[in-house]
Tab-separated table of C-alpha atoms and ligand atoms in Angstrom:
chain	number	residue	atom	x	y	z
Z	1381	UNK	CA	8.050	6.197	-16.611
Z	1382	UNK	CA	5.124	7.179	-18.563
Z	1383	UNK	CA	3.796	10.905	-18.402
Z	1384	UNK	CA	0.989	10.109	-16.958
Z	1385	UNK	CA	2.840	8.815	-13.860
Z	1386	UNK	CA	4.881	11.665	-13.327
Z	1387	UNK	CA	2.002	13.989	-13.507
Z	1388	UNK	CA	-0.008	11.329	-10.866
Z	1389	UNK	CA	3.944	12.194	-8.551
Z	1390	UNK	CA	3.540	15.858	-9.610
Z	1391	UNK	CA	0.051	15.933	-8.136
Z	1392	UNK	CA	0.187	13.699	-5.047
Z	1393	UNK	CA	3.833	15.890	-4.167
Z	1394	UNK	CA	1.756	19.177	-4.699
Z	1395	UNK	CA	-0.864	18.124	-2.271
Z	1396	UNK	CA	1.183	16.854	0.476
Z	1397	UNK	CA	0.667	18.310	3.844
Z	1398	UNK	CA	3.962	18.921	5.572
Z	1399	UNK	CA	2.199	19.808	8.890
Z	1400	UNK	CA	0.228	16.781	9.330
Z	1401	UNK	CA	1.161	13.704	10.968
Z	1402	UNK	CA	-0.196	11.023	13.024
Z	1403	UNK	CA	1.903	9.069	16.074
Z	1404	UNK	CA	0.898	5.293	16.822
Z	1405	UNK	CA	1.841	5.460	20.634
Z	1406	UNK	CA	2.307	1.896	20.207
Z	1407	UNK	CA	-0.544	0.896	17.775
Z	1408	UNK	CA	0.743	-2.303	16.877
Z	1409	UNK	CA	-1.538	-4.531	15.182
Z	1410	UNK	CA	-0.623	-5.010	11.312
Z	1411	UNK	CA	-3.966	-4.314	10.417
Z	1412	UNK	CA	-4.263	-1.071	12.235
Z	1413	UNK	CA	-0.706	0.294	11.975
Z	1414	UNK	CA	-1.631	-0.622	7.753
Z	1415	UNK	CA	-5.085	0.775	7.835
Z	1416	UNK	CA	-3.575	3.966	9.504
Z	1417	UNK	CA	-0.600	4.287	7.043
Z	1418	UNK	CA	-3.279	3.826	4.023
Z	1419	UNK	CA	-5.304	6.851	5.684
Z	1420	UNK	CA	-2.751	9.049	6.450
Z	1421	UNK	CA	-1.439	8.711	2.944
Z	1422	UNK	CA	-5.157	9.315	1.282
Z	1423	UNK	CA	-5.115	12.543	3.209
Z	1424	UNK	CA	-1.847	13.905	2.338
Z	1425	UNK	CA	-0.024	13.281	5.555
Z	1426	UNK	CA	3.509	13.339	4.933
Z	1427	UNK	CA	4.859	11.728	7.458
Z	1428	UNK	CA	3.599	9.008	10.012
Z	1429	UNK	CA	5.114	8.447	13.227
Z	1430	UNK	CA	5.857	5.150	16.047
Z	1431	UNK	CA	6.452	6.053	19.445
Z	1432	UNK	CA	7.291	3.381	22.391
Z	1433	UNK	CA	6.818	0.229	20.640
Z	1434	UNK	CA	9.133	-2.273	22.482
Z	1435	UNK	CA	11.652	-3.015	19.989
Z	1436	UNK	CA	10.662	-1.631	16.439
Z	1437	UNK	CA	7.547	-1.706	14.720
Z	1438	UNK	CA	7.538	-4.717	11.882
Z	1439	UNK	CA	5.462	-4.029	9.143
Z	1440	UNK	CA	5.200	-7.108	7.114
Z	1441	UNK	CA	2.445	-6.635	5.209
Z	1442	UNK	CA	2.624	-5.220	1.951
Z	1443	UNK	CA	0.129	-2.803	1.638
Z	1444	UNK	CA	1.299	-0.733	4.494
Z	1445	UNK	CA	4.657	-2.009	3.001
Z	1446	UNK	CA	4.144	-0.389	0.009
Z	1447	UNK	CA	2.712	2.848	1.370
Z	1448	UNK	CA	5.942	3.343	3.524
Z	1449	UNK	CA	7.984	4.873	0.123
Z	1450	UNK	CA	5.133	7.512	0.432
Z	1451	UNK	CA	4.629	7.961	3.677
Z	1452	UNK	CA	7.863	8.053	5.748
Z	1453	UNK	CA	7.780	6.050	8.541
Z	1454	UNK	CA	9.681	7.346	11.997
Z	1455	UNK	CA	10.291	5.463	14.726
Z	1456	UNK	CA	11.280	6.809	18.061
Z	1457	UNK	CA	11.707	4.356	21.073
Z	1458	UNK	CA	10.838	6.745	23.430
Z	1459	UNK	CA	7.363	8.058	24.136
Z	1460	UNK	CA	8.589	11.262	25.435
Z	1461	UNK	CA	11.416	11.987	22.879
Z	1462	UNK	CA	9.203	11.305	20.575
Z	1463	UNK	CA	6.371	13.448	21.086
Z	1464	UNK	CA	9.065	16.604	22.686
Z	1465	UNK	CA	10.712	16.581	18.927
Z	1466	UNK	CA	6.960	17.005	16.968
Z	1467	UNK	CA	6.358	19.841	19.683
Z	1468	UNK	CA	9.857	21.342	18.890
Z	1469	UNK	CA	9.114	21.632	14.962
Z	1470	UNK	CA	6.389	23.403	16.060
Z	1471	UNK	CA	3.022	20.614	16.003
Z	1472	UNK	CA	0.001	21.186	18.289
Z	1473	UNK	CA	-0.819	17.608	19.773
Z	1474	UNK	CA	-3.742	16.609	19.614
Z	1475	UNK	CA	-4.800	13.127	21.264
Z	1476	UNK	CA	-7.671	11.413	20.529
Z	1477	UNK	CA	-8.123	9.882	23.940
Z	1478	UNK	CA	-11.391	9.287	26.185
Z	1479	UNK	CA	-10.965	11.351	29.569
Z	1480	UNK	CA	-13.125	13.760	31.303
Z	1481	UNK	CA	-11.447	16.679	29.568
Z	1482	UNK	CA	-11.201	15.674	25.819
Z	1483	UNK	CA	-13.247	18.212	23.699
Z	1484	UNK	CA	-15.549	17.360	21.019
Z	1485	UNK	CA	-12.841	16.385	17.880
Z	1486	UNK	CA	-14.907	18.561	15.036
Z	1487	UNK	CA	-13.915	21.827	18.049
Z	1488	UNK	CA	-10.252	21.767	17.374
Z	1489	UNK	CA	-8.576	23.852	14.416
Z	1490	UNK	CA	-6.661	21.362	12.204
Z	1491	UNK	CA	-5.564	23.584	10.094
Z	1492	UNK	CA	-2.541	24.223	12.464
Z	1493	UNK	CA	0.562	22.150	12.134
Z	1494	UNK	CA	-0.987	19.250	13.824
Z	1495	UNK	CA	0.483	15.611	15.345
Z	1496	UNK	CA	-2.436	13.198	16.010
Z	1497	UNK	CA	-1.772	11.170	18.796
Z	1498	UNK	CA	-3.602	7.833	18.553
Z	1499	UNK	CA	-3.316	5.179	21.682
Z	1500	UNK	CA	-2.751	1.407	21.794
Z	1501	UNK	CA	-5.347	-1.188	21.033
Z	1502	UNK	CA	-6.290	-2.429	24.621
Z	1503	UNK	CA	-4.414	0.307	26.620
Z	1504	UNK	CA	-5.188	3.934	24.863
Z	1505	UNK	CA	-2.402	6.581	24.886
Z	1506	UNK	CA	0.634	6.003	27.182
Z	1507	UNK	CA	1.117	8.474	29.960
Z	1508	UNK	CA	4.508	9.709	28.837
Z	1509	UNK	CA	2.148	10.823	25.683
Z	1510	UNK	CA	0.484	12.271	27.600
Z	1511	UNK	CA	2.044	14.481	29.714
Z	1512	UNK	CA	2.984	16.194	26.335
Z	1513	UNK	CA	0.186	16.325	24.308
Z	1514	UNK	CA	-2.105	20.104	23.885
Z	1515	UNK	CA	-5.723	18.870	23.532
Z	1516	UNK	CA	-7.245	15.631	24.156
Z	1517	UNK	CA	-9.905	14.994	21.708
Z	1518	UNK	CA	-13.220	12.565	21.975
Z	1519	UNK	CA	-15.195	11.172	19.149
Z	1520	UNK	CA	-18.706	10.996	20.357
Z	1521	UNK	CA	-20.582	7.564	20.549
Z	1522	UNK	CA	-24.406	6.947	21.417
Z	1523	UNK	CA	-24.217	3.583	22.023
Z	1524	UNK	CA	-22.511	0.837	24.325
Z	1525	UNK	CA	-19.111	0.475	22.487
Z	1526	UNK	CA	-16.668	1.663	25.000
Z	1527	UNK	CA	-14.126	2.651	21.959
Z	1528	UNK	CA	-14.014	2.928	18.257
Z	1529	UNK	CA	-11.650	0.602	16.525
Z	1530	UNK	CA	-7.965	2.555	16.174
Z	1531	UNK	CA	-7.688	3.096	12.920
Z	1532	UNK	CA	-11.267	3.942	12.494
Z	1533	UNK	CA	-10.997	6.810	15.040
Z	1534	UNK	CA	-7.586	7.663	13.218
Z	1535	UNK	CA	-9.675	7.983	9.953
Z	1536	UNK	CA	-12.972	9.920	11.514
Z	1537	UNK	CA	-10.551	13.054	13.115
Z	1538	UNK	CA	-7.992	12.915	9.796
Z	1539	UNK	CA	-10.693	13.288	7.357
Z	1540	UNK	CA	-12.221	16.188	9.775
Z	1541	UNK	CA	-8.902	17.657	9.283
Z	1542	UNK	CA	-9.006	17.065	5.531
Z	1543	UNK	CA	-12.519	18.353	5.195
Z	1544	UNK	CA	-11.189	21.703	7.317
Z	1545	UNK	CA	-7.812	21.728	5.017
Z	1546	UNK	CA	-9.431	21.229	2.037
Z	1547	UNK	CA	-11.653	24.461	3.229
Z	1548	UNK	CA	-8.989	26.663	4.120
Z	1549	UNK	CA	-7.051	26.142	0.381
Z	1550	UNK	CA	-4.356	23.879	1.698
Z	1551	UNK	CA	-4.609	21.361	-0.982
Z	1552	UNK	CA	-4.400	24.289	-3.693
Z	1553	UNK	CA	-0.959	25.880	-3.636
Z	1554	UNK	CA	2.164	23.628	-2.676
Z	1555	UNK	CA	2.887	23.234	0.945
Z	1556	UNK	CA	6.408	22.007	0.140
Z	1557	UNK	CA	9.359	23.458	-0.125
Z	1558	UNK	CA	11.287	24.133	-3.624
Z	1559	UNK	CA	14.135	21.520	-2.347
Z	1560	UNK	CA	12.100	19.117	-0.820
Z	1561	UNK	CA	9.700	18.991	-3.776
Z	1562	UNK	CA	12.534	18.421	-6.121
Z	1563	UNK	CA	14.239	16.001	-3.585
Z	1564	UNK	CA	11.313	13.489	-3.505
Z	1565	UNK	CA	10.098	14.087	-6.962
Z	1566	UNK	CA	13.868	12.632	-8.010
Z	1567	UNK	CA	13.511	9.667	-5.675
Z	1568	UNK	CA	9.765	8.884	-6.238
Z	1569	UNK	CA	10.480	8.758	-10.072
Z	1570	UNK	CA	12.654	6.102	-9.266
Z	1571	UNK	CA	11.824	2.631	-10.213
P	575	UNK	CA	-29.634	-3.133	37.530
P	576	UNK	CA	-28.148	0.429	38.723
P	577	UNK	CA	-30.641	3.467	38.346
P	578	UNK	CA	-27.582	5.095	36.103
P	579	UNK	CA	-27.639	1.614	34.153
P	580	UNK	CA	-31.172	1.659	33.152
P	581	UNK	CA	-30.678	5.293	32.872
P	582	UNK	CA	-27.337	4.310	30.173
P	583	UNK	CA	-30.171	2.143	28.052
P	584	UNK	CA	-32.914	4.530	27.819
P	585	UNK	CA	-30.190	7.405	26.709
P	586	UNK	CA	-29.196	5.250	24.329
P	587	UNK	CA	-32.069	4.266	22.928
P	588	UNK	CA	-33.517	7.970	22.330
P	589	UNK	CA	-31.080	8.434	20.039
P	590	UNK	CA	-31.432	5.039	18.034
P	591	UNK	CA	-31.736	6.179	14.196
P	592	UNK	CA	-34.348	3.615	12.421
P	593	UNK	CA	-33.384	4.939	9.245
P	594	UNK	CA	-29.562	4.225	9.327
P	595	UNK	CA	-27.931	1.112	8.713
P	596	UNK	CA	-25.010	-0.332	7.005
P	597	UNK	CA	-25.242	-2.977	4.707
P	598	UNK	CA	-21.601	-4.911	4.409
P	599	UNK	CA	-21.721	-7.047	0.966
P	600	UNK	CA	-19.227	-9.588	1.229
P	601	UNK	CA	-17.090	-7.902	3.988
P	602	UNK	CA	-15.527	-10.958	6.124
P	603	UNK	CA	-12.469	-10.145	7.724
P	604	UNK	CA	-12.947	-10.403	11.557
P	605	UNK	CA	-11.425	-7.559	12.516
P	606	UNK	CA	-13.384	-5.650	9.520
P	607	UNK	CA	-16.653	-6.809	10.717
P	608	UNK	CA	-15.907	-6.001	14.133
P	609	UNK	CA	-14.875	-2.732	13.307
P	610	UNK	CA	-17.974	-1.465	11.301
P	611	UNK	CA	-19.807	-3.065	13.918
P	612	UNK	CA	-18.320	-0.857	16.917
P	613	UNK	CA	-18.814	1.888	14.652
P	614	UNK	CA	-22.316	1.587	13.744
P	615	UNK	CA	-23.205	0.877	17.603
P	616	UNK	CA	-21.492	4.769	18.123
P	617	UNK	CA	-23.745	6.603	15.384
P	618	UNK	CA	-26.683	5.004	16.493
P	619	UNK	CA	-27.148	2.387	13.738
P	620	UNK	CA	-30.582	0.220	14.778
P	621	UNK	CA	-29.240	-2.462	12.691
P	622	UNK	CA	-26.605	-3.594	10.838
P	623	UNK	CA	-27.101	-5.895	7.577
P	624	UNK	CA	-24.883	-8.664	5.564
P	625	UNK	CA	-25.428	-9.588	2.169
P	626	UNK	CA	-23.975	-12.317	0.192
P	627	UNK	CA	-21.780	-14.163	2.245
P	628	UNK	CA	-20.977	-17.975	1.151
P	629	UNK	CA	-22.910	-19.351	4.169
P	630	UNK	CA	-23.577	-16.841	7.043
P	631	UNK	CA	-20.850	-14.376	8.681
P	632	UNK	CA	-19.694	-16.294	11.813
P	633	UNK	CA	-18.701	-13.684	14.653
P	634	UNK	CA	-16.366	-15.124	16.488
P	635	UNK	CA	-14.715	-12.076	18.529
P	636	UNK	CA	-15.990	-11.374	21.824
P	637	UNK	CA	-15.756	-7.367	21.243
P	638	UNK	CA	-18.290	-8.000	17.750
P	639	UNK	CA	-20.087	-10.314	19.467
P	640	UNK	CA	-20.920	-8.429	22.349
P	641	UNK	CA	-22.330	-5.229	20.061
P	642	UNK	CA	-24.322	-7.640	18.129
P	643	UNK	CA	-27.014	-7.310	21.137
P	644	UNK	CA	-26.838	-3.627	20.627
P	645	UNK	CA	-26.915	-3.745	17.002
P	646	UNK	CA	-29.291	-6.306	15.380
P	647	UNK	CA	-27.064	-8.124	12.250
P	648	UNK	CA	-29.686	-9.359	9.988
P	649	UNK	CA	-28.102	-11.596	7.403
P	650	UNK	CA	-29.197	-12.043	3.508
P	651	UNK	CA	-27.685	-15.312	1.300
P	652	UNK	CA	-29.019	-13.524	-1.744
P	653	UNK	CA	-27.033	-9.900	-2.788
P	654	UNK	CA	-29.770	-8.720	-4.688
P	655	UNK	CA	-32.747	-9.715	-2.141
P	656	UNK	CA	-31.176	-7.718	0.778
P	657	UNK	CA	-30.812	-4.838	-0.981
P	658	UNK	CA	-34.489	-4.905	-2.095
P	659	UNK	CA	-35.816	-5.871	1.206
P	660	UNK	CA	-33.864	-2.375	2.406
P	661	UNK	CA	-35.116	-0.662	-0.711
P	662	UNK	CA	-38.905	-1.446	-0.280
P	663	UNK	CA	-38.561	-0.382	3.096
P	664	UNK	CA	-37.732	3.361	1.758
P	665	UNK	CA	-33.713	3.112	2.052
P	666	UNK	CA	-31.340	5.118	0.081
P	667	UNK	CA	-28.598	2.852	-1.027
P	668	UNK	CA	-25.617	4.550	-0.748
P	669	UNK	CA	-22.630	2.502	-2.380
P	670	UNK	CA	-19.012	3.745	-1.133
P	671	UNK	CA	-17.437	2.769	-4.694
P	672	UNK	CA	-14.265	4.141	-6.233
P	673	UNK	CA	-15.819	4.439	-10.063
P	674	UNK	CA	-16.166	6.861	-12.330
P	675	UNK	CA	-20.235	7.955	-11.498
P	676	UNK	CA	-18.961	8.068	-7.964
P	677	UNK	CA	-19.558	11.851	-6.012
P	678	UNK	CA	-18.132	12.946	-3.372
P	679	UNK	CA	-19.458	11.311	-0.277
P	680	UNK	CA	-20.093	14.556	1.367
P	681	UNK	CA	-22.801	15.586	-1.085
P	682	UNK	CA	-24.752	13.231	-0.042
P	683	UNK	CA	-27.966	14.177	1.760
P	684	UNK	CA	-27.852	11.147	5.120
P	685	UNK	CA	-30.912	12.729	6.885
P	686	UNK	CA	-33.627	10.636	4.924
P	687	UNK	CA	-33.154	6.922	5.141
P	688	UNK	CA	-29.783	5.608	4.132
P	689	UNK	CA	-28.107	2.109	3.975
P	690	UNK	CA	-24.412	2.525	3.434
P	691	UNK	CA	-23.408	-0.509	1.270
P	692	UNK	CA	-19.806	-1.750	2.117
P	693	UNK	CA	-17.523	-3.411	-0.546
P	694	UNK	CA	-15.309	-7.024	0.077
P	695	UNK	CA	-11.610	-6.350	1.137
P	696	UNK	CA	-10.243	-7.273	-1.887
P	697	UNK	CA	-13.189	-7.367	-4.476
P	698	UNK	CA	-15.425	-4.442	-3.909
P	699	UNK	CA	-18.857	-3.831	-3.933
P	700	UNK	CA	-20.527	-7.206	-6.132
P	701	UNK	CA	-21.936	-6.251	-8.754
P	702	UNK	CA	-25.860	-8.081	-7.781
P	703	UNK	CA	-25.452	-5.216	-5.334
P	704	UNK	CA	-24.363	-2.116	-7.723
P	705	UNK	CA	-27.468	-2.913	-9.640
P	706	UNK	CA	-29.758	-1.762	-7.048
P	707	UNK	CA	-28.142	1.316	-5.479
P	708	UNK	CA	-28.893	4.823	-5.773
P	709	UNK	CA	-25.798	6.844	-5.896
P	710	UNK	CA	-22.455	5.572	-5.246
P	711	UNK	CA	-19.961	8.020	-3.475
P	712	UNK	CA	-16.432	8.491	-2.923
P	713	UNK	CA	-14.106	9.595	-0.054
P	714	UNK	CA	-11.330	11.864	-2.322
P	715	UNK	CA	-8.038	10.353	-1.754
P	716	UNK	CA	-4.802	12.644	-2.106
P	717	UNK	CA	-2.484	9.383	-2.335
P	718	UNK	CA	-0.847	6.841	-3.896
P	719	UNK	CA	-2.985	4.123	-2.085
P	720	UNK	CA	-6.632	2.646	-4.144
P	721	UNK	CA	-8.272	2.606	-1.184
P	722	UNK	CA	-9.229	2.934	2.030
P	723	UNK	CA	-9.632	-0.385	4.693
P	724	UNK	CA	-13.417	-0.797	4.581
P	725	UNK	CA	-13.839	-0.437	8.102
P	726	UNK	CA	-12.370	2.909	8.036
P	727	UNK	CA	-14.393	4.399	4.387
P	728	UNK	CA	-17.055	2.863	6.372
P	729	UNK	CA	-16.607	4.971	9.587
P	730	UNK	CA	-15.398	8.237	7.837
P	731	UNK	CA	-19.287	8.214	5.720
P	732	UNK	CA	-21.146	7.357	8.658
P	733	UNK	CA	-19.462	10.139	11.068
P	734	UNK	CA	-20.730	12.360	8.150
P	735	UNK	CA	-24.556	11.248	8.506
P	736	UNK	CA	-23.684	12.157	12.290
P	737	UNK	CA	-22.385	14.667	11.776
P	738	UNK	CA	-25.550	15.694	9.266
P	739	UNK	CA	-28.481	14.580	11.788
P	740	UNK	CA	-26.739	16.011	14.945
P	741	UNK	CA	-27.173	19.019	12.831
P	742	UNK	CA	-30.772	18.099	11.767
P	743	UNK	CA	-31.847	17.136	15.482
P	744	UNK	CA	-31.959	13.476	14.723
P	745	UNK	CA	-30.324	13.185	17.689
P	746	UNK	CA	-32.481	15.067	20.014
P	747	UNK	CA	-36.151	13.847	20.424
P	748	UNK	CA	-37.100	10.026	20.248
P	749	UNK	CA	-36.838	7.782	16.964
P	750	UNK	CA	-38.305	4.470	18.001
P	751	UNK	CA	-41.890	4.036	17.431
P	752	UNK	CA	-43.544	3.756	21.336
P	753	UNK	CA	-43.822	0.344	20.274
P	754	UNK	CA	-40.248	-1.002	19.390
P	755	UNK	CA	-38.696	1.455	22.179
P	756	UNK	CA	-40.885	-0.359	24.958
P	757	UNK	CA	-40.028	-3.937	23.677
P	758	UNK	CA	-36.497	-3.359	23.387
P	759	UNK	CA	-36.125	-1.569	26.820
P	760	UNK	CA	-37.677	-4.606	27.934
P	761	UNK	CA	-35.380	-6.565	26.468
P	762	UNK	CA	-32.189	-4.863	27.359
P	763	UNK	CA	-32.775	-4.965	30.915
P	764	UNK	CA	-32.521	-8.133	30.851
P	765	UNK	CA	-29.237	-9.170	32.455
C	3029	SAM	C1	-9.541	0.665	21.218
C	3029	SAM	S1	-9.086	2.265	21.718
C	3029	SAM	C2	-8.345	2.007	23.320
C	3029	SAM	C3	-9.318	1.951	24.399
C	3029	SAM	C4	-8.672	1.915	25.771
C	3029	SAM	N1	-9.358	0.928	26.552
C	3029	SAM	C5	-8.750	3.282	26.421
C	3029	SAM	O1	-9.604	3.429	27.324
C	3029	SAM	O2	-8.012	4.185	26.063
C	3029	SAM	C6	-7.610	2.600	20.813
C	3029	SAM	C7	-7.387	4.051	20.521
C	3029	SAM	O3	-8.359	4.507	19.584
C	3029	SAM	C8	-8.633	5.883	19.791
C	3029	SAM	N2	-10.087	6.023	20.040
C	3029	SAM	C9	-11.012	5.038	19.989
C	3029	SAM	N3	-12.242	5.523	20.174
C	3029	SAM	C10	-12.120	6.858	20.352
C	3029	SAM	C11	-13.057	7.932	20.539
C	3029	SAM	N4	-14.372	7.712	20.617
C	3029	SAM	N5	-12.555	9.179	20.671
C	3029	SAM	C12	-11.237	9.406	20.588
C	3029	SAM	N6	-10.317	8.443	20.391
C	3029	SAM	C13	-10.747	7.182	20.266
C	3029	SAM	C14	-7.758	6.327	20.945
C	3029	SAM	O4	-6.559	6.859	20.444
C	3029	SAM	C15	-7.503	5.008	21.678
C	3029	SAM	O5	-6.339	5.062	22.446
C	3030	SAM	C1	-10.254	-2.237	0.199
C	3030	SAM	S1	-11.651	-1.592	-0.626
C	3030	SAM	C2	-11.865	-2.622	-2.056
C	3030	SAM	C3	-11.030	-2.204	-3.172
C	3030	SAM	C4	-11.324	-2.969	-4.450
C	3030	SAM	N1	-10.083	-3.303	-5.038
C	3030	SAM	C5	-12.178	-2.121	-5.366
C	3030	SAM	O1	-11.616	-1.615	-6.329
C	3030	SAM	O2	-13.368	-1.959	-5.139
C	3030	SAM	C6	-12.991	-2.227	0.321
C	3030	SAM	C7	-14.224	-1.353	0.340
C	3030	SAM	O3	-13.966	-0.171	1.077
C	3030	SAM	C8	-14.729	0.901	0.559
C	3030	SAM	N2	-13.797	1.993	0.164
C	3030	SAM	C9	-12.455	1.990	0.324
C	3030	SAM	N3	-11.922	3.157	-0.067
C	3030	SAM	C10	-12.949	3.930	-0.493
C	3030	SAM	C11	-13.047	5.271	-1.003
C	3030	SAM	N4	-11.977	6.054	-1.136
C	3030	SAM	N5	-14.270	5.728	-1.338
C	3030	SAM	C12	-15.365	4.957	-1.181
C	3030	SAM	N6	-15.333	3.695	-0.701
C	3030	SAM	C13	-14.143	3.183	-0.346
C	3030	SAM	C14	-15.551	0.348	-0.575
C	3030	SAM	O4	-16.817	-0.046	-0.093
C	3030	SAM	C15	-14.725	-0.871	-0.997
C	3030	SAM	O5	-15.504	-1.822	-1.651
């Protein structure tokens, strides 16, 4: 490993955001669930989660592939198990979902440990998401499209959430802690 | 046609922006295109422009297809004679390009007239189309990953120039010249 690698691990580990996450509530087209994965990783996210997918997501392809060793991957089966364990570590969740009720996405304060819920491709956020999530949020359109692409919505609220981070200092000082820093800077210097 | 239908059209074309388009220069993948597509339809692009392709862009997708009456896709064989047709028409072109003269997208001033130039999925932005742009900008990346889907850099840039004429009142009082607003009223009501 050259130096300049482990300074490139040094940085990207000293800028990762421990309290920001996305869930695919069953996102599970290889572009999107890739496209997300990419996102979440150019924002610091450090770790990306599946809910509900029937089975287990597949992810072939290997640019989200590759991204997986820096952005873990969780899968939970269950919708509701899923989302009640992000609540329990202490994440606001915030759904980006079209209904009467979702407030403008720039309104909500990202800067709090925050899961972003994103829905499925034809069928938007499950109910069982739902039911658990703290805000939904809208993305506001001015012309005929019923919906934004996924992964492009995923991308517009993370990068509000980066530009409000980014703000508030959080990519200054190291959000992780001593033994998880040290942890993943052993692995990631792995070949 | 409903009262709240024709009412739909005329909302959406008050806040039409002229001066915003997206120009995608060698972009081909389906799900790309139809991405950008949806998401200039939701800032208000008027139209939406392809340079370069071998041949023309063939929009197959019913979901692209169907914006494409919203969202006029001009298309331009020659790289370097789109970008000058958008140039003598008194565009900024705006390259999102990961290179070393790149700034940060968000210095960039997307009130006066701006063409976003998008790069191919796995070559960039061609070079025919470099030569001719004003500033190229970059979305900061915190990652391991080179670089965003195009679909999503795309999306992420123009919810900033929404985000910058909400702000300015772009969005507020009439764009369309009496002219083009009457014609294309006319032609939207069309079933
Ligand atoms: C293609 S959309 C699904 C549309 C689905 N027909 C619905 O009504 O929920 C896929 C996902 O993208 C996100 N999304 C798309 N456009 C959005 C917007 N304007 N605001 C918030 N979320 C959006 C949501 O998470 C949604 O579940
Ligand atoms: C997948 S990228 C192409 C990467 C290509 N290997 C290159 O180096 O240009 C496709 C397009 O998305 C846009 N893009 C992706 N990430 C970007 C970023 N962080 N900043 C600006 N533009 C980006 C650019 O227009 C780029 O040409």
């Amino acid at each position: 490993m050259s130096a300049s690698r482990l300074q490139r691990i040094q940085q990207v580990l000293n800028q990762r955001q421990p309290d920001l996450t996305a869930v695919m509530a069953g996102v599970h087209k290889e572009h999107n669930v890739s496209a997300v994965m990419r996102t979440c990783d150019a924002v610091g996210a450090w770790e990306i989660h599946s809910v509900g997918q029937d089975g287990r997501l597949v992810i072939k392809r290997t640019a989200a592939a590759g991204v997986q060793r820096w952005v873990r991957l969780h899968q939970h089966p269950d919708v509701a198990e899923g989302c009640r364990a992000l609540r329990d570590r202490g994440f606001q969740l915030v759904a980006a979902h079209l209904c009467d009720e979702a407030v403008d996405f720039r309104e909500v304060d990202y800067t709090r440990p925050t899961a972003l819920v994103l829905g499925r491709e034809k069928l938007g956020v499950p109910e069982a998401a739902l039911a658990q999530v703290d805000t939904a949020i809208r993305i506001p359109m001015a012309g005929f499209t019923d919906s934004l692409n996924v992964s492009v919505a995923a991308a517009v609220v993370l990068y509000e959430a980066q530009r409000q981070r980014l703000e508030a200092g959080l990519y200054d000082q190291r959000r992780l802690d001593d033994e998880t820093y040290r942890r993943t800077l052993f692995e990631w210097v792995q070949p």
